[in-house]
Tab-separated table of C-alpha atoms in Angstrom:
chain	number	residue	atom	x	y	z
A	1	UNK	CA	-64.953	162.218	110.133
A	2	UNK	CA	-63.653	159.243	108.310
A	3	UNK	CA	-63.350	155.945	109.373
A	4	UNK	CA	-60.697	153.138	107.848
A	5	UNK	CA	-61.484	149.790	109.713
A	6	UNK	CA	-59.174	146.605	108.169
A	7	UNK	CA	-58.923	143.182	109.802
A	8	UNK	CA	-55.382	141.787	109.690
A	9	UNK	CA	-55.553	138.459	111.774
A	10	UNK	CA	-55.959	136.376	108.616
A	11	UNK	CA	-52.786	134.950	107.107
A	12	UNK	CA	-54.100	136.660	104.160
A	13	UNK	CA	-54.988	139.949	105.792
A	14	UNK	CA	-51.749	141.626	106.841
A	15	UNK	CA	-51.685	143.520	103.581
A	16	UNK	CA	-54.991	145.161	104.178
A	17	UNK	CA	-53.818	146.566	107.269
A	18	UNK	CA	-50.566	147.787	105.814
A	19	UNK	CA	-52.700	149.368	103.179
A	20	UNK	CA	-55.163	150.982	105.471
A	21	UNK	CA	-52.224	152.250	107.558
A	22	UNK	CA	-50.862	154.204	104.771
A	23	UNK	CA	-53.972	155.787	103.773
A	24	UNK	CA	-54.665	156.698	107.374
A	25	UNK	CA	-51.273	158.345	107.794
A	26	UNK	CA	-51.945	160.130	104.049
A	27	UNK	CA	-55.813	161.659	104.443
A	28	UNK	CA	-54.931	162.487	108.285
A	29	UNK	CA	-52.298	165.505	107.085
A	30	UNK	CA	-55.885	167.210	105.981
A	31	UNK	CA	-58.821	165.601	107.052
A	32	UNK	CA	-60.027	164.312	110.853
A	33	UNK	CA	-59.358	160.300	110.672
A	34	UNK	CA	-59.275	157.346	112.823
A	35	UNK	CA	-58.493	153.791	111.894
A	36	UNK	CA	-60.060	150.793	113.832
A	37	UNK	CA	-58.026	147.461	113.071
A	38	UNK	CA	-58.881	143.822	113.942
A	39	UNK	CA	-55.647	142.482	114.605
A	40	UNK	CA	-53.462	140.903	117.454
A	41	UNK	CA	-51.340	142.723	120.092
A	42	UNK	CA	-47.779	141.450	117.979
A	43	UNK	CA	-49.015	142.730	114.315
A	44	UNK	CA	-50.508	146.264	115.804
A	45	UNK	CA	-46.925	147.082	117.348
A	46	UNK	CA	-45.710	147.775	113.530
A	47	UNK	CA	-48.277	150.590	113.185
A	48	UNK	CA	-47.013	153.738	115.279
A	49	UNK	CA	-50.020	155.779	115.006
A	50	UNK	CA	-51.988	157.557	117.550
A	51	UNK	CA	-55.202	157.498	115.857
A	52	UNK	CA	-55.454	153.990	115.058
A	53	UNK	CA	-57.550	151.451	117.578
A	54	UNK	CA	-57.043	148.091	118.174
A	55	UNK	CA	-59.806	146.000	118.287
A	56	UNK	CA	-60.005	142.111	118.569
A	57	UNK	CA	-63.247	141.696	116.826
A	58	UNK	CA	-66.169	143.208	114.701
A	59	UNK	CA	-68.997	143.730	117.790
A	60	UNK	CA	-65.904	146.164	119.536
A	61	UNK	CA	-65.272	147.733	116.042
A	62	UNK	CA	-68.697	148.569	115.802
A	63	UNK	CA	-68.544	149.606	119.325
A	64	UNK	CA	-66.794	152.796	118.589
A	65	UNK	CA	-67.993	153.493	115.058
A	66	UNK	CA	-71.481	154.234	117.060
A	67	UNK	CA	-69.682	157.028	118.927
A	68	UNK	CA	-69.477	159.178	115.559
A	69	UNK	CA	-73.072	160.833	114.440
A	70	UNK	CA	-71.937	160.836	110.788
A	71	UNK	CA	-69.002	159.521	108.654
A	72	UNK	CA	-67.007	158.342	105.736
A	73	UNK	CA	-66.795	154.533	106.133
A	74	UNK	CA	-63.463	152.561	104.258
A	75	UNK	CA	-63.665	149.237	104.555
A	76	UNK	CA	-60.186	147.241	104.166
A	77	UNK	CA	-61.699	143.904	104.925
A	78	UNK	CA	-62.240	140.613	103.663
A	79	UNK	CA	-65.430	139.319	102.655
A	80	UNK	CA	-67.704	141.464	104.812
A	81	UNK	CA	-71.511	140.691	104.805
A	82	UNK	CA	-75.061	142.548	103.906
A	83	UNK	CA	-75.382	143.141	107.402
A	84	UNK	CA	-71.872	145.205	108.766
A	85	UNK	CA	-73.038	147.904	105.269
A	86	UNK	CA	-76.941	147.638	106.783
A	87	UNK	CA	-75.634	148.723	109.830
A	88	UNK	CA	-73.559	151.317	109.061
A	89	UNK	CA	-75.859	153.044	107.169
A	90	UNK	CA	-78.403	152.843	110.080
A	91	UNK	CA	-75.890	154.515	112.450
A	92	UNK	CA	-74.231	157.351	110.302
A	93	UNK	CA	-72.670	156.385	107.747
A	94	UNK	CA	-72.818	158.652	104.823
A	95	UNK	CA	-70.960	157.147	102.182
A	96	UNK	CA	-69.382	153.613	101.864
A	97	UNK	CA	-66.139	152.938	100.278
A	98	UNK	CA	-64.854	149.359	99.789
A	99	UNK	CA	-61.503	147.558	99.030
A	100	UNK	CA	-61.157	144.262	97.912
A	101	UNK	CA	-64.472	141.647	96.674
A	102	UNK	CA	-67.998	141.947	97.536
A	103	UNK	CA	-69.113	138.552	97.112
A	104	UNK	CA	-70.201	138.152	100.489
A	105	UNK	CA	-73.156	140.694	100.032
A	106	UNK	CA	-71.467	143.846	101.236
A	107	UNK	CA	-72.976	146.951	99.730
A	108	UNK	CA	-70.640	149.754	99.759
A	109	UNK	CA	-71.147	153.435	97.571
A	110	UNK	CA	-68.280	153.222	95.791
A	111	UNK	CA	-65.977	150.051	95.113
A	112	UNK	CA	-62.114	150.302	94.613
A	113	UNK	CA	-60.990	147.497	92.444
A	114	UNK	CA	-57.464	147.835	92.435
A	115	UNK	CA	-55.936	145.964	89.158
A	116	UNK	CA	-56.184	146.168	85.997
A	117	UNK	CA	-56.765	142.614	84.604
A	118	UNK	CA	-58.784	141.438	82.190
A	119	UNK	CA	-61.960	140.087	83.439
A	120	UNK	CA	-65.026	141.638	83.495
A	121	UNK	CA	-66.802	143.513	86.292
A	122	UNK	CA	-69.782	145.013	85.894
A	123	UNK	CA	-72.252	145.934	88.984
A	124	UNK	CA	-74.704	149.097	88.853
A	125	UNK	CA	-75.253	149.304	92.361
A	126	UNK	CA	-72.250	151.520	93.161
A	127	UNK	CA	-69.857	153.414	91.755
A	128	UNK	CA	-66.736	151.777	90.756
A	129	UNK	CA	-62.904	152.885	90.058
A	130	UNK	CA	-61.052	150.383	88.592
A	131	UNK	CA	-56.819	150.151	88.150
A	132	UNK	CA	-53.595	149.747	89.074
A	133	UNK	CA	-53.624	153.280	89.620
A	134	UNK	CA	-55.951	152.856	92.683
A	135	UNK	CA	-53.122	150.210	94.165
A	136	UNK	CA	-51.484	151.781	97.119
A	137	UNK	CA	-47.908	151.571	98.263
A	138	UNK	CA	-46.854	153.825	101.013
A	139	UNK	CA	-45.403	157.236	101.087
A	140	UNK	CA	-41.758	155.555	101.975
A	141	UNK	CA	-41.389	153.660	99.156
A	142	UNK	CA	-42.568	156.444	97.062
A	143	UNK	CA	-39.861	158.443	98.532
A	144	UNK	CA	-37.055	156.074	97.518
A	145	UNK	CA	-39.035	155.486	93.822
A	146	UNK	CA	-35.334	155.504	91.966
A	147	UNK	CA	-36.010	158.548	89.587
A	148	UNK	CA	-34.645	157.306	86.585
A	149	UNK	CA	-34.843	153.319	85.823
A	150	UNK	CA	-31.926	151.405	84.626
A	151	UNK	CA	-31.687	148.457	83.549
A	152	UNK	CA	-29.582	145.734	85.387
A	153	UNK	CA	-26.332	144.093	84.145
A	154	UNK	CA	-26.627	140.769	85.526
A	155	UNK	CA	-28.822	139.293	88.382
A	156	UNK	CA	-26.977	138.043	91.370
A	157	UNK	CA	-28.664	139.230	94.634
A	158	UNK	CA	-32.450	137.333	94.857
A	159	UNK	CA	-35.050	138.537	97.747
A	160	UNK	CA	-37.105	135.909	98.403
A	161	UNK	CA	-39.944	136.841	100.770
A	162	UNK	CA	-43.697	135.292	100.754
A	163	UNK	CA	-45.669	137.672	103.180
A	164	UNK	CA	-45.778	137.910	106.718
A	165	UNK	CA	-46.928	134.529	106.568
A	166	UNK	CA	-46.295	132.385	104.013
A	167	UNK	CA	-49.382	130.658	104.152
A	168	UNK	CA	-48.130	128.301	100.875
A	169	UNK	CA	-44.866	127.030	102.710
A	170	UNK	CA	-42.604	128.089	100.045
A	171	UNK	CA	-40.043	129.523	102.396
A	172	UNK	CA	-39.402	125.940	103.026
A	173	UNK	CA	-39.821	124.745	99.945
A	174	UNK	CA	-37.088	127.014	98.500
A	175	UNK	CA	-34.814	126.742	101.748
A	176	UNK	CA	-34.328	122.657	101.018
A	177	UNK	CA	-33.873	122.994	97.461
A	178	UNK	CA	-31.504	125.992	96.924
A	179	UNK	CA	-27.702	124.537	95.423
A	180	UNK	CA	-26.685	126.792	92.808
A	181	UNK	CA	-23.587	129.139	93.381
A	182	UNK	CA	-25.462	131.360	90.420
A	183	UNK	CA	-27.422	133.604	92.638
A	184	UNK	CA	-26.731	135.073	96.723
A	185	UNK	CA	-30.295	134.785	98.437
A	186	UNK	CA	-31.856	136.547	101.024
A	187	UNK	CA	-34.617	134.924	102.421
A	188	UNK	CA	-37.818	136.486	104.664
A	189	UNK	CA	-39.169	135.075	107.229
A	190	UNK	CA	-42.228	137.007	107.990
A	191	UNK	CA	-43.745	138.853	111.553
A	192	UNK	CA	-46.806	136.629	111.254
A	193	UNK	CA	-44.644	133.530	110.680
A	194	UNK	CA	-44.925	130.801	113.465
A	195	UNK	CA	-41.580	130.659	116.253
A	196	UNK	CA	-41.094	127.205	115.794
A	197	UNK	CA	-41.422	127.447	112.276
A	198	UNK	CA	-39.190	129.837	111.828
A	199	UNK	CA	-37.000	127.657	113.932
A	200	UNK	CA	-37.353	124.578	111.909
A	201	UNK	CA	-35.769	127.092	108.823
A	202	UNK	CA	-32.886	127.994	110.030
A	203	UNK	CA	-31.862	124.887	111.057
A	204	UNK	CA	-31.415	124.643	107.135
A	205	UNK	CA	-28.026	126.460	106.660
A	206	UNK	CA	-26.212	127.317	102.877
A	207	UNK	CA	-23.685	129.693	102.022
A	208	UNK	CA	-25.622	131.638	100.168
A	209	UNK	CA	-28.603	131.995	102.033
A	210	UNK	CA	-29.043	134.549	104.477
A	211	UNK	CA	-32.674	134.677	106.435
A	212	UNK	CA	-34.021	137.964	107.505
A	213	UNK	CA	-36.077	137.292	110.664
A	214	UNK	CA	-39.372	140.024	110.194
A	215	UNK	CA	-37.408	142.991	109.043
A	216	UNK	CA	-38.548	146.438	109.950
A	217	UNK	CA	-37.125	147.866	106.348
A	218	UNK	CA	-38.103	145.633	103.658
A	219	UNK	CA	-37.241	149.056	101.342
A	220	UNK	CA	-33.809	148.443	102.078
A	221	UNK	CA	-33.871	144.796	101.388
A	222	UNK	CA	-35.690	145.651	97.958
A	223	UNK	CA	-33.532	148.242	96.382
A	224	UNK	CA	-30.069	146.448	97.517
A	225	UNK	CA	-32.017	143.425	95.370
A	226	UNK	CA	-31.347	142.299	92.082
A	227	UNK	CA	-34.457	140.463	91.784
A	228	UNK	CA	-37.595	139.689	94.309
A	229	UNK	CA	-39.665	136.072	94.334
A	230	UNK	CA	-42.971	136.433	95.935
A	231	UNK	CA	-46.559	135.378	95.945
A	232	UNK	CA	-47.633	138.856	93.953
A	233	UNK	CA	-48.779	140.505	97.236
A	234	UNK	CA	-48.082	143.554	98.177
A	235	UNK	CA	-44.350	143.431	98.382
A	236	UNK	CA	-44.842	142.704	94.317
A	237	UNK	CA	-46.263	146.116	94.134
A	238	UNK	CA	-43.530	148.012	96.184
A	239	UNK	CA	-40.646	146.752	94.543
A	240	UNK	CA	-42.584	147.528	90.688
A	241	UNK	CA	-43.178	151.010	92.170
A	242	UNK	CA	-39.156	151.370	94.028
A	243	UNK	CA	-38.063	149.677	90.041
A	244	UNK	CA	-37.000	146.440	91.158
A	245	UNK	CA	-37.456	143.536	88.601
A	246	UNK	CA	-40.372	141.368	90.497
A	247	UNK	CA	-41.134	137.798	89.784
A	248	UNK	CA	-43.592	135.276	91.535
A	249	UNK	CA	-44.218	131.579	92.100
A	250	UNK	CA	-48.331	130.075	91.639
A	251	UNK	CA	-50.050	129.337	94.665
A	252	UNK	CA	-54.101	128.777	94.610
A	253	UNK	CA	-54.979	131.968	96.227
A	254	UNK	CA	-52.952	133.916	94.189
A	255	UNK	CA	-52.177	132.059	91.089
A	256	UNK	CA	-54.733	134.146	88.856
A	257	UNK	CA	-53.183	137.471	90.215
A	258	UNK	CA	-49.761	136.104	88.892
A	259	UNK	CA	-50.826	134.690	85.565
A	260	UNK	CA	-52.123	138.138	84.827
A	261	UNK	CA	-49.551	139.860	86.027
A	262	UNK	CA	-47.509	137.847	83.603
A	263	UNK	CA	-50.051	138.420	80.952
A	264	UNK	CA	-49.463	141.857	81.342
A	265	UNK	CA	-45.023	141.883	81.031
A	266	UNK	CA	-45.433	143.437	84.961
A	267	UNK	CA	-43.728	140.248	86.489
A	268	UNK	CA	-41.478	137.203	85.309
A	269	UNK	CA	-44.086	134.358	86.173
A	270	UNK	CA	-42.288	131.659	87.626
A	271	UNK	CA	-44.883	129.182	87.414
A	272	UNK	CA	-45.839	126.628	89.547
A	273	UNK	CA	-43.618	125.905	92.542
A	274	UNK	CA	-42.379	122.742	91.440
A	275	UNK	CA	-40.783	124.389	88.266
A	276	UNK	CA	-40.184	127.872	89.915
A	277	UNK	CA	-36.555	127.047	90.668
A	278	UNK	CA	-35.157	125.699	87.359
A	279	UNK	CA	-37.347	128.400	85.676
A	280	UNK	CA	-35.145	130.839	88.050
A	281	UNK	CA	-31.689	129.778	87.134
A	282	UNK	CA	-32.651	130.497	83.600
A	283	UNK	CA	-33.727	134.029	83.302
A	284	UNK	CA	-33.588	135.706	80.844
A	285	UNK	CA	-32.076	138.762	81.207
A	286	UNK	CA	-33.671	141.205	78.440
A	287	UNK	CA	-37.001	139.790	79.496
A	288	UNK	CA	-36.468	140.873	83.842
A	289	UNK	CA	-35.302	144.203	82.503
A	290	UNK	CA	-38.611	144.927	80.204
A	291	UNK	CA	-41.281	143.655	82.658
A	292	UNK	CA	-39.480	145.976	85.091
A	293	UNK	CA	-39.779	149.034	83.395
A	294	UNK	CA	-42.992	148.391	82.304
A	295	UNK	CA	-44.295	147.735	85.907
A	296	UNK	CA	-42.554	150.561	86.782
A	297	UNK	CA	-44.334	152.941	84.744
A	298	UNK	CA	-47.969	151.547	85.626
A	299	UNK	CA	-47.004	151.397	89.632
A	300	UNK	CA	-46.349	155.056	89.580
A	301	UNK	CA	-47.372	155.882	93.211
A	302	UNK	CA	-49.851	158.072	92.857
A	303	UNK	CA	-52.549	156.099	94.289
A	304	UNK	CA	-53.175	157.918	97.651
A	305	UNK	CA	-53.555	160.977	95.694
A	306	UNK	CA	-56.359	159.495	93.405
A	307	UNK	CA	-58.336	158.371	96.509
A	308	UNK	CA	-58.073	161.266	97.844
A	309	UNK	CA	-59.683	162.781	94.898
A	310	UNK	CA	-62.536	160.375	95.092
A	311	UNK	CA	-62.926	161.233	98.955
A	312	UNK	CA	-62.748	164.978	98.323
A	313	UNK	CA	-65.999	164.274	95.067
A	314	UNK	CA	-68.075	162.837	97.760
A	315	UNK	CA	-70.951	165.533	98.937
A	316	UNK	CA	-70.325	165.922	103.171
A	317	UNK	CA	-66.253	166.129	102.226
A	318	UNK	CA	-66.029	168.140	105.323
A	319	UNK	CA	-67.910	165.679	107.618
């Protein structure tokens, strides 16, 4: 058995449950999974999975992960403690895999670090795999992964989306100060998004804006895209792995992820937000068209398939 358990209530977690989702739907073609997510009643309706439990906190995730004698533990969350990896190990668990930081104390078997940045990171305690190529985007977009990349003759339709939150405002910020006749915008307004902030939006009407109210094919939205602004989320990664230019503004949480990202020709780095918008109406063309490719050919999609392979090394595959 194999358990995936992400928390997604977090502005900043709705990725990790996308993430998990995929993975879930991926190892359960060949191997006996279940998925436990933290989340709320609205955000679990996107996952239409029959072996996938919603749960509104850790006590009732742990709950059912002591009704399985032995298992495979992934753990999508954010900053879990010493205690939830004591704990599992105490009531079956046979092996520990971890996404995302363990600065909290966690103590997983085997860490996923899922980039391929510069710094440093060194811990003996567990295994590590380290890369992009440990980055997973789902089995749609790797379906509609355009099989040759070419490059684009002029930029002129801009998807602008900033999570399924937006937890930096820039939705707004981009909304008020949009009036060029350059570019045609589409703008997201995600499913975690407030009502009466989305409300307060699209009171703010332009001809060339068009807002897309939580959209149930953002693969669409991508690949009929010229160019995508984000935060350098997940969405960043689709549309480098579907071969659509990405670029992204700096916000705190995210600002090193997009620095490197521009460090490494993967993304046109905007910059901060308050010169995001000028540097946007003067792309450079030559430059969009390189970082694409090169993103492109690091984002390949094979990701699920590499996991698998670390699953499949561990001893007790067939628990």
């Amino acid at each position: 058995m194999i358990i995936v358990h992400a928390k997604g209530n977090s502005q900043l977690g709705i990725g990790n449950l996308s993430r998990s989702y995929e993975l879930i739907k991926y190892l359960s073609i060949t191997k006996d999974v279940i998925g436990i997510f933290e989340c709320d009643e609205n955000i679990f309706r996107r996952y239409d999975i029959n072996n996938i439990y919603r749960v509104n906190n850790l006590n009732e995730a742990l709950e059912l992960v002591t009704k399985y004698k032995s298992f495979i533990y992934i753990s999508d969350l954010v900053s879990p403690k010493k205690e939830l990896s004591s704990f599992l190990k105490e009531n079956g668990a046979k092996q520990i895999l971890h996404f995302n930081g363990i600065n909290s104390g966690f103590e997983p078997d085997i860490l996923f670090v899922t980039d391929g940045f510069d710094y440093e990171f060194f811990d003996n305690r567990f295994k590590i795999y380290r890369g992009f190529e440990y980055y997973i985007v789902g089995n749609e977009v790797i379906k509609n992964r355009k099989k040759k990349l070419k490059h684009i003759k002029s930029i002129k339709n801009i998807l602008i989306c900033f999570g399924g939150a937006d937890p930096a405002f820039f939705t707004e910020y981009f909304a008020k100060n949009i009036n060029d006749f350059k570019y045609n915008y589409k703008i997201v307004l995600g499913p975690a998004m407030p009502k009466n902030r989305k409300e307060n939006i699209l009171t703010i009407k332009k001809n060339n804006i068009e807002y897309i109210d939580s959209p149930k094919n953002m693969i669409e939205l991508l690949l009929n895209s010229d160019l995508l602004i984000t935060l350098g989320g997940m969405t960043t990664y689709e549309a480098m792995c579907l071969g659509v230019p990405a670029s992204a503004v700096r916000w705190n949480y995210l600002e090193y992820i997009v620095k490197s990202f521009g460090e490494k020709n993967m993304i046109t780095d905007l910059g901060n937000i308050d010169e995001a918008y000028e540097n946007l109406l003067n792309l450079n063309l030559d430059n969009v068209n390189k970082v694409c490719k090169n993103a492109y050919n690091i984002i390949d999609g094979s990701a699920l398939k590499n996991i698998e392979k670390v699953i499949n090394s561990i001893n007790g595959e067939s628990l």
